[in-house]
């Protein structure tokens, strides 16, 4: 069933676990995420990035998600990841998304607040949750590139003020994670995360979680992280499986036999993350 992101965030906050948010670009990725959620009896967030929307088209993304949610017995939220403008959010509202993220992190503080507030005014009356971002998460995700020099950590006092003034349902924080593949082990700023969690009750979101050691994820969740974004690890599982088929069976031309193993590999990644995040058996 399709539910509001707000419902998922609040249940997770109460239960002290996090729900995985996985990026979808095509049917196989979507099916592997939903099948893992069903197998684990876990709530799940499926989301389309800017590149994902461009690749599949908003109608396909919304249509596939609706069909998946109708068939599934677990709670599913459909989110736009790193929404870039108010207009894009309105489009997502019209297409039946149940969660939106507006990423105003590149804007000055007051402008980020104003944009996020404007988004809540259109999303909340429609029962749609709003995630915002404060501080700048580094790395590369599709067209969104934030260099290590431009990445800035979230200020705890600003986070509290931001949450109160915008009435957002979840806040993405920059505490040392980055989008894409890590070169070296990421170091999370747990003191900052603890400070943020002391100053505000707003559910928190961890982006760039692919490649973050399990131990660090486990340590972060009790500070109020309710949503954890995973994209790169799905891409890697998909690509590795397809390459393996191409190497081992160079004459294979059946798309189902080429993409089937990729689906299985992504299923395993999602399933493992759900267990790690503590969302298994929470549906
Ligand atoms: O918004 C999407 C995520 O933050 C994904 O990050 O590609 O590092 O897993 P990742
Ligand atoms: Zn992200």
mmCIF file of C-alpha atoms and ligand atoms in Angstrom:
data_model
loop_
_atom_site.group_PDB
_atom_site.id
_atom_site.type_symbol
_atom_site.label_atom_id
_atom_site.label_comp_id
_atom_site.label_asym_id
_atom_site.label_seq_id
_atom_site.Cartn_x
_atom_site.Cartn_y
_atom_site.Cartn_z
ATOM 1 C CA UNK A 1 0.000 0.000 0.000
ATOM 2 C CA UNK A 2 1.121 3.524 -0.778
ATOM 3 C CA UNK A 3 1.471 5.631 2.380
ATOM 4 C CA UNK A 4 2.739 9.083 3.263
ATOM 5 C CA UNK A 5 6.410 9.406 4.099
ATOM 6 C CA UNK A 6 5.266 11.064 7.328
ATOM 7 C CA UNK A 7 3.695 7.841 8.552
ATOM 8 C CA UNK A 8 6.909 5.929 7.846
ATOM 9 C CA UNK A 9 9.119 8.565 9.535
ATOM 10 C CA UNK A 10 6.985 8.741 12.657
ATOM 11 C CA UNK A 11 6.718 4.986 13.121
ATOM 12 C CA UNK A 12 10.478 4.649 12.616
ATOM 13 C CA UNK A 13 11.223 7.405 15.098
ATOM 14 C CA UNK A 14 8.982 5.767 17.681
ATOM 15 C CA UNK A 15 10.477 2.317 17.039
ATOM 16 C CA UNK A 16 14.080 3.620 16.882
ATOM 17 C CA UNK A 17 14.860 2.084 13.508
ATOM 18 C CA UNK A 18 15.474 3.500 10.032
ATOM 19 C CA UNK A 19 13.764 2.772 6.728
ATOM 20 C CA UNK A 20 15.792 2.348 3.550
ATOM 21 C CA UNK A 21 15.154 4.703 0.661
ATOM 22 C CA UNK A 22 16.277 3.075 -2.560
ATOM 23 C CA UNK A 23 16.535 4.735 -5.965
ATOM 24 C CA UNK A 24 14.655 3.227 -8.876
ATOM 25 C CA UNK A 25 15.372 3.757 -12.548
ATOM 26 C CA UNK A 26 13.571 0.851 -14.166
ATOM 27 C CA UNK A 27 11.167 -1.999 -13.513
ATOM 28 C CA UNK A 28 13.804 -4.528 -12.456
ATOM 29 C CA UNK A 29 15.219 -2.231 -9.783
ATOM 30 C CA UNK A 30 11.744 -1.455 -8.482
ATOM 31 C CA UNK A 31 10.760 -5.125 -8.367
ATOM 32 C CA UNK A 32 13.911 -6.116 -6.504
ATOM 33 C CA UNK A 33 13.264 -3.418 -3.859
ATOM 34 C CA UNK A 34 9.610 -4.363 -3.381
ATOM 35 C CA UNK A 35 10.303 -8.101 -3.334
ATOM 36 C CA UNK A 36 12.940 -7.583 -0.633
ATOM 37 C CA UNK A 37 10.524 -5.433 1.391
ATOM 38 C CA UNK A 38 7.884 -8.150 1.160
ATOM 39 C CA UNK A 39 10.383 -10.850 2.120
ATOM 40 C CA UNK A 40 11.566 -8.832 5.110
ATOM 41 C CA UNK A 41 8.077 -7.532 6.022
ATOM 42 C CA UNK A 42 9.621 -4.079 6.011
ATOM 43 C CA UNK A 43 8.287 -0.630 5.170
ATOM 44 C CA UNK A 44 10.233 0.917 2.309
ATOM 45 C CA UNK A 45 10.749 4.200 0.502
ATOM 46 C CA UNK A 46 11.257 4.128 -3.241
ATOM 47 C CA UNK A 47 12.602 7.267 -4.805
ATOM 48 C CA UNK A 48 13.478 8.779 -8.128
ATOM 49 C CA UNK A 49 16.529 10.985 -8.475
ATOM 50 C CA UNK A 50 16.751 13.774 -11.015
ATOM 51 C CA UNK A 51 18.527 11.408 -13.395
ATOM 52 C CA UNK A 52 15.980 8.676 -12.711
ATOM 53 C CA UNK A 53 13.101 10.993 -13.604
ATOM 54 C CA UNK A 54 14.842 12.037 -16.802
ATOM 55 C CA UNK A 55 15.610 8.440 -17.752
ATOM 56 C CA UNK A 56 12.266 6.777 -17.027
ATOM 57 C CA UNK A 57 9.883 9.760 -17.162
ATOM 58 C CA UNK A 58 7.692 10.850 -14.269
ATOM 59 C CA UNK A 59 4.618 9.040 -15.666
ATOM 60 C CA UNK A 60 6.419 5.692 -15.724
ATOM 61 C CA UNK A 61 7.929 6.224 -12.277
ATOM 62 C CA UNK A 62 4.548 7.135 -10.766
ATOM 63 C CA UNK A 63 2.699 4.421 -12.694
ATOM 64 C CA UNK A 64 5.127 1.644 -11.769
ATOM 65 C CA UNK A 65 5.117 2.733 -8.127
ATOM 66 C CA UNK A 66 1.306 2.747 -8.010
ATOM 67 C CA UNK A 67 1.129 -0.772 -9.427
ATOM 68 C CA UNK A 68 3.864 -2.013 -7.072
ATOM 69 C CA UNK A 69 2.080 -0.482 -4.078
ATOM 70 C CA UNK A 70 -1.308 -1.946 -5.057
ATOM 71 C CA UNK A 71 0.207 -5.417 -5.196
ATOM 72 C CA UNK A 72 2.348 -5.137 -2.072
ATOM 73 C CA UNK A 73 1.276 -5.731 1.509
ATOM 74 C CA UNK A 74 3.981 -3.550 3.069
ATOM 75 C CA UNK A 75 3.837 0.266 3.440
ATOM 76 C CA UNK A 76 5.571 2.011 0.539
ATOM 77 C CA UNK A 77 6.251 5.733 0.097
ATOM 78 C CA UNK A 78 7.145 7.221 -3.279
ATOM 79 C CA UNK A 79 9.628 10.074 -2.954
ATOM 80 C CA UNK A 80 11.312 12.564 -5.265
ATOM 81 C CA UNK A 81 14.987 12.618 -4.320
ATOM 82 C CA UNK A 82 16.798 15.989 -4.202
ATOM 83 C CA UNK A 83 13.878 17.919 -5.733
ATOM 84 C CA UNK A 84 15.260 20.984 -7.421
ATOM 85 C CA UNK A 85 12.359 23.471 -7.624
ATOM 86 C CA UNK A 86 8.891 24.276 -6.356
ATOM 87 C CA UNK A 87 7.532 23.569 -9.852
ATOM 88 C CA UNK A 88 9.011 20.078 -9.879
ATOM 89 C CA UNK A 89 7.458 19.361 -6.477
ATOM 90 C CA UNK A 90 4.033 20.458 -7.754
ATOM 91 C CA UNK A 91 4.437 18.052 -10.668
ATOM 92 C CA UNK A 92 5.222 15.215 -8.232
ATOM 93 C CA UNK A 93 2.176 16.116 -6.114
ATOM 94 C CA UNK A 94 0.020 15.905 -9.244
ATOM 95 C CA UNK A 95 1.489 12.505 -10.133
ATOM 96 C CA UNK A 96 0.677 10.935 -6.779
ATOM 97 C CA UNK A 97 4.021 10.983 -4.975
ATOM 98 C CA UNK A 98 3.508 10.515 -1.235
ATOM 99 C CA UNK A 99 6.773 12.096 -0.137
ATOM 100 C CA UNK A 100 8.922 14.878 -1.548
ATOM 101 C CA UNK A 101 12.401 16.133 -0.875
ATOM 102 C CA UNK A 102 13.209 19.736 -1.649
ATOM 103 C CA UNK A 103 16.941 20.312 -1.715
ATOM 104 C CA UNK A 104 17.565 23.962 -0.992
ATOM 105 C CA UNK A 105 20.944 23.237 0.546
ATOM 106 C CA UNK A 106 22.802 25.377 -1.987
ATOM 107 C CA UNK A 107 20.692 28.412 -1.038
ATOM 108 C CA UNK A 108 21.428 30.835 1.781
ATOM 109 C CA UNK A 109 19.731 29.796 5.081
ATOM 110 C CA UNK A 110 16.748 32.158 4.825
ATOM 111 C CA UNK A 111 16.084 31.244 1.189
ATOM 112 C CA UNK A 112 16.260 27.540 1.979
ATOM 113 C CA UNK A 113 13.692 28.119 4.745
ATOM 114 C CA UNK A 114 11.403 30.106 2.425
ATOM 115 C CA UNK A 115 11.524 27.471 -0.336
ATOM 116 C CA UNK A 116 10.972 24.571 2.082
ATOM 117 C CA UNK A 117 8.016 26.389 3.689
ATOM 118 C CA UNK A 118 6.465 26.995 0.298
ATOM 119 C CA UNK A 119 6.802 23.269 -0.493
ATOM 120 C CA UNK A 120 5.171 22.253 2.794
ATOM 121 C CA UNK A 121 2.232 24.533 1.983
ATOM 122 C CA UNK A 122 1.474 22.527 -1.160
ATOM 123 C CA UNK A 123 2.509 19.089 0.124
ATOM 124 C CA UNK A 124 0.978 18.956 3.605
ATOM 125 C CA UNK A 125 -2.672 19.611 2.602
ATOM 126 C CA UNK A 126 -2.272 16.639 0.230
ATOM 127 C CA UNK A 127 -0.932 14.378 2.989
ATOM 128 C CA UNK A 128 2.551 14.387 1.450
ATOM 129 C CA UNK A 129 5.648 14.550 3.642
ATOM 130 C CA UNK A 130 8.476 17.002 3.077
ATOM 131 C CA UNK A 131 12.172 16.288 3.522
ATOM 132 C CA UNK A 132 14.602 19.200 3.375
ATOM 133 C CA UNK A 133 18.399 19.458 3.443
ATOM 134 C CA UNK A 134 20.613 21.659 5.560
ATOM 135 C CA UNK A 135 24.369 21.694 5.152
ATOM 136 C CA UNK A 136 25.749 20.424 1.859
ATOM 137 C CA UNK A 137 26.281 16.692 1.319
ATOM 138 C CA UNK A 138 29.337 16.143 -0.875
ATOM 139 C CA UNK A 139 29.837 13.794 -3.808
ATOM 140 C CA UNK A 140 28.167 13.070 -7.119
ATOM 141 C CA UNK A 141 24.604 11.942 -7.784
ATOM 142 C CA UNK A 142 23.570 12.194 -11.424
ATOM 143 C CA UNK A 143 23.721 15.900 -12.309
ATOM 144 C CA UNK A 144 24.181 17.038 -8.722
ATOM 145 C CA UNK A 145 27.847 17.533 -7.947
ATOM 146 C CA UNK A 146 29.158 18.952 -4.668
ATOM 147 C CA UNK A 147 32.944 19.037 -4.406
ATOM 148 C CA UNK A 148 34.653 18.175 -1.105
ATOM 149 C CA UNK A 149 35.598 21.866 -0.825
ATOM 150 C CA UNK A 150 31.978 23.000 -1.128
ATOM 151 C CA UNK A 151 30.536 20.351 1.201
ATOM 152 C CA UNK A 152 29.578 21.847 4.567
ATOM 153 C CA UNK A 153 28.412 20.107 7.735
ATOM 154 C CA UNK A 154 25.028 20.853 9.288
ATOM 155 C CA UNK A 155 25.064 23.349 12.129
ATOM 156 C CA UNK A 156 23.022 21.944 15.073
ATOM 157 C CA UNK A 157 21.532 25.323 16.103
ATOM 158 C CA UNK A 158 20.542 26.068 12.530
ATOM 159 C CA UNK A 159 18.995 22.594 12.225
ATOM 160 C CA UNK A 160 16.732 23.259 15.209
ATOM 161 C CA UNK A 161 15.678 26.676 13.911
ATOM 162 C CA UNK A 162 15.182 25.317 10.390
ATOM 163 C CA UNK A 163 12.947 22.446 11.529
ATOM 164 C CA UNK A 164 10.819 24.697 13.678
ATOM 165 C CA UNK A 165 10.345 27.425 11.097
ATOM 166 C CA UNK A 166 9.699 25.170 8.090
ATOM 167 C CA UNK A 167 7.610 22.448 9.746
ATOM 168 C CA UNK A 168 9.397 19.895 7.530
ATOM 169 C CA UNK A 169 8.789 16.212 8.306
ATOM 170 C CA UNK A 170 12.392 15.082 7.928
ATOM 171 C CA UNK A 171 15.772 16.752 7.631
ATOM 172 C CA UNK A 172 18.764 15.484 5.651
ATOM 173 C CA UNK A 173 21.940 16.284 7.548
ATOM 174 C CA UNK A 174 25.518 16.590 6.375
ATOM 175 C CA UNK A 175 27.725 14.776 8.917
ATOM 176 C CA UNK A 176 30.457 13.320 6.725
ATOM 177 C CA UNK A 177 28.701 11.052 4.250
ATOM 178 C CA UNK A 178 28.911 11.705 0.506
ATOM 179 C CA UNK A 179 27.099 10.527 -2.621
ATOM 180 C CA UNK A 180 28.778 7.971 -4.879
ATOM 181 C CA UNK A 181 31.757 5.704 -4.306
ATOM 182 C CA UNK A 182 34.004 6.500 -1.322
ATOM 183 C CA UNK A 183 37.762 6.650 -1.703
ATOM 184 C CA UNK A 184 38.824 5.586 1.757
ATOM 185 C CA UNK A 185 36.560 5.006 4.734
ATOM 186 C CA UNK A 186 33.991 7.732 5.454
ATOM 187 C CA UNK A 187 34.291 9.299 8.889
ATOM 188 C CA UNK A 188 30.978 10.315 10.408
ATOM 189 C CA UNK A 189 30.808 13.222 12.851
ATOM 190 C CA UNK A 190 28.830 11.513 15.635
ATOM 191 C CA UNK A 191 29.302 14.411 18.063
ATOM 192 C CA UNK A 192 27.598 16.719 15.617
ATOM 193 C CA UNK A 193 24.821 14.198 15.037
ATOM 194 C CA UNK A 194 24.289 13.864 18.778
ATOM 195 C CA UNK A 195 24.190 17.655 19.123
ATOM 196 C CA UNK A 196 21.599 17.899 16.347
ATOM 197 C CA UNK A 197 19.466 15.198 17.974
ATOM 198 C CA UNK A 198 19.578 17.043 21.301
ATOM 199 C CA UNK A 199 18.433 20.310 19.759
ATOM 200 C CA UNK A 200 15.607 19.075 17.551
ATOM 201 C CA UNK A 201 13.132 16.231 17.430
ATOM 202 C CA UNK A 202 12.767 16.335 13.654
ATOM 203 C CA UNK A 203 13.340 12.890 12.072
ATOM 204 C CA UNK A 204 16.770 12.846 10.416
ATOM 205 C CA UNK A 205 17.898 11.467 7.065
ATOM 206 C CA UNK A 206 21.279 10.018 6.123
ATOM 207 C CA UNK A 207 22.217 10.429 2.461
ATOM 208 C CA UNK A 208 25.181 8.861 0.716
ATOM 209 C CA UNK A 209 24.936 5.734 2.844
ATOM 210 C CA UNK A 210 26.348 3.296 0.254
ATOM 211 C CA UNK A 211 29.772 2.199 1.425
ATOM 212 C CA UNK A 212 29.320 3.443 5.003
ATOM 213 C CA UNK A 213 30.460 0.635 7.346
ATOM 214 C CA UNK A 214 27.651 -1.290 9.071
ATOM 215 C CA UNK A 215 29.022 -0.352 12.465
ATOM 216 C CA UNK A 216 28.727 3.383 11.705
ATOM 217 C CA UNK A 217 25.165 2.952 10.430
ATOM 218 C CA UNK A 218 24.235 1.078 13.605
ATOM 219 C CA UNK A 219 25.739 3.838 15.714
ATOM 220 C CA UNK A 220 23.930 6.619 13.822
ATOM 221 C CA UNK A 221 20.360 5.272 13.918
ATOM 222 C CA UNK A 222 19.729 5.792 17.662
ATOM 223 C CA UNK A 223 20.283 9.538 17.174
ATOM 224 C CA UNK A 224 16.991 9.774 15.324
ATOM 225 C CA UNK A 225 17.965 8.741 11.782
ATOM 226 C CA UNK A 226 14.721 7.412 10.270
ATOM 227 C CA UNK A 227 15.562 7.317 6.558
ATOM 228 C CA UNK A 228 18.764 6.028 4.955
ATOM 229 C CA UNK A 229 19.406 6.564 1.245
ATOM 230 C CA UNK A 230 21.079 3.887 -0.838
ATOM 231 C CA UNK A 231 21.717 4.205 -4.552
ATOM 232 C CA UNK A 232 25.351 3.454 -5.431
ATOM 233 C CA UNK A 233 25.372 -0.033 -3.879
ATOM 234 C CA UNK A 234 22.346 -0.971 -6.013
ATOM 235 C CA UNK A 235 24.071 0.357 -9.132
ATOM 236 C CA UNK A 236 27.179 -1.658 -8.321
ATOM 237 C CA UNK A 237 25.217 -4.877 -7.725
ATOM 238 C CA UNK A 238 23.296 -4.337 -10.973
ATOM 239 C CA UNK A 239 26.397 -3.601 -13.045
ATOM 240 C CA UNK A 240 28.498 -6.437 -11.577
ATOM 241 C CA UNK A 241 25.767 -8.989 -12.301
ATOM 242 C CA UNK A 242 25.255 -7.813 -15.884
ATOM 243 C CA UNK A 243 29.020 -7.839 -16.499
ATOM 244 C CA UNK A 244 29.255 -11.350 -15.089
ATOM 245 C CA UNK A 245 26.599 -12.628 -17.522
ATOM 246 C CA UNK A 246 28.327 -10.855 -20.403
ATOM 247 C CA UNK A 247 31.640 -12.494 -19.512
ATOM 248 C CA UNK A 248 30.368 -15.974 -18.724
ATOM 249 C CA UNK A 249 27.709 -16.184 -21.445
ATOM 250 C CA UNK A 250 28.783 -13.819 -24.222
ATOM 251 C CA UNK A 251 26.170 -15.310 -26.577
ATOM 252 C CA UNK A 252 23.210 -14.677 -24.273
ATOM 253 C CA UNK A 253 20.640 -12.430 -25.958
ATOM 254 C CA UNK A 254 17.583 -12.937 -23.734
ATOM 255 C CA UNK A 255 17.097 -9.707 -21.729
ATOM 256 C CA UNK A 256 15.447 -11.690 -18.931
ATOM 257 C CA UNK A 257 18.508 -13.856 -18.545
ATOM 258 C CA UNK A 258 20.785 -10.820 -18.627
ATOM 259 C CA UNK A 259 18.760 -8.740 -16.144
ATOM 260 C CA UNK A 260 17.435 -11.573 -13.969
ATOM 261 C CA UNK A 261 20.716 -12.084 -12.073
ATOM 262 C CA UNK A 262 20.949 -8.300 -11.599
ATOM 263 C CA UNK A 263 17.519 -8.337 -9.958
ATOM 264 C CA UNK A 264 18.599 -11.119 -7.613
ATOM 265 C CA UNK A 265 21.796 -9.262 -6.690
ATOM 266 C CA UNK A 266 19.885 -6.043 -5.895
ATOM 267 C CA UNK A 267 17.315 -8.003 -3.887
ATOM 268 C CA UNK A 268 20.126 -9.272 -1.648
ATOM 269 C CA UNK A 269 21.559 -5.771 -1.169
ATOM 270 C CA UNK A 270 18.162 -4.337 -0.172
ATOM 271 C CA UNK A 271 17.403 -7.242 2.124
ATOM 272 C CA UNK A 272 20.736 -6.880 3.942
ATOM 273 C CA UNK A 273 20.205 -3.154 4.408
ATOM 274 C CA UNK A 274 16.720 -3.653 5.831
ATOM 275 C CA UNK A 275 18.117 -6.036 8.439
ATOM 276 C CA UNK A 276 20.917 -3.604 9.237
ATOM 277 C CA UNK A 277 18.537 -0.634 9.550
ATOM 278 C CA UNK A 278 16.218 -2.587 11.868
ATOM 279 C CA UNK A 279 13.138 -2.210 9.657
ATOM 280 C CA UNK A 280 12.582 -5.952 9.096
ATOM 281 C CA UNK A 281 9.269 -7.169 10.537
ATOM 282 C CA UNK A 282 8.141 -3.574 11.136
ATOM 283 C CA UNK A 283 5.533 -3.533 8.346
HETATM 284 O O1 LIG B 1 19.934 10.671 -2.494
HETATM 285 C C1 LIG B 1 20.425 9.546 -2.677
HETATM 286 C C2 LIG B 1 21.426 8.995 -1.812
HETATM 287 O O2 LIG B 1 21.869 9.890 -0.893
HETATM 288 C C3 LIG B 1 22.267 7.919 -2.341
HETATM 289 O O3 LIG B 1 23.592 7.932 -1.939
HETATM 290 O O4 LIG B 1 24.487 6.769 -3.934
HETATM 291 O O5 LIG B 1 25.890 7.145 -1.927
HETATM 292 O O6 LIG B 1 24.038 5.514 -1.859
HETATM 293 P P1 LIG B 1 24.568 6.768 -2.445
HETATM 294 ZN ZN1 LIG B 2 21.178 12.136 -1.531
#
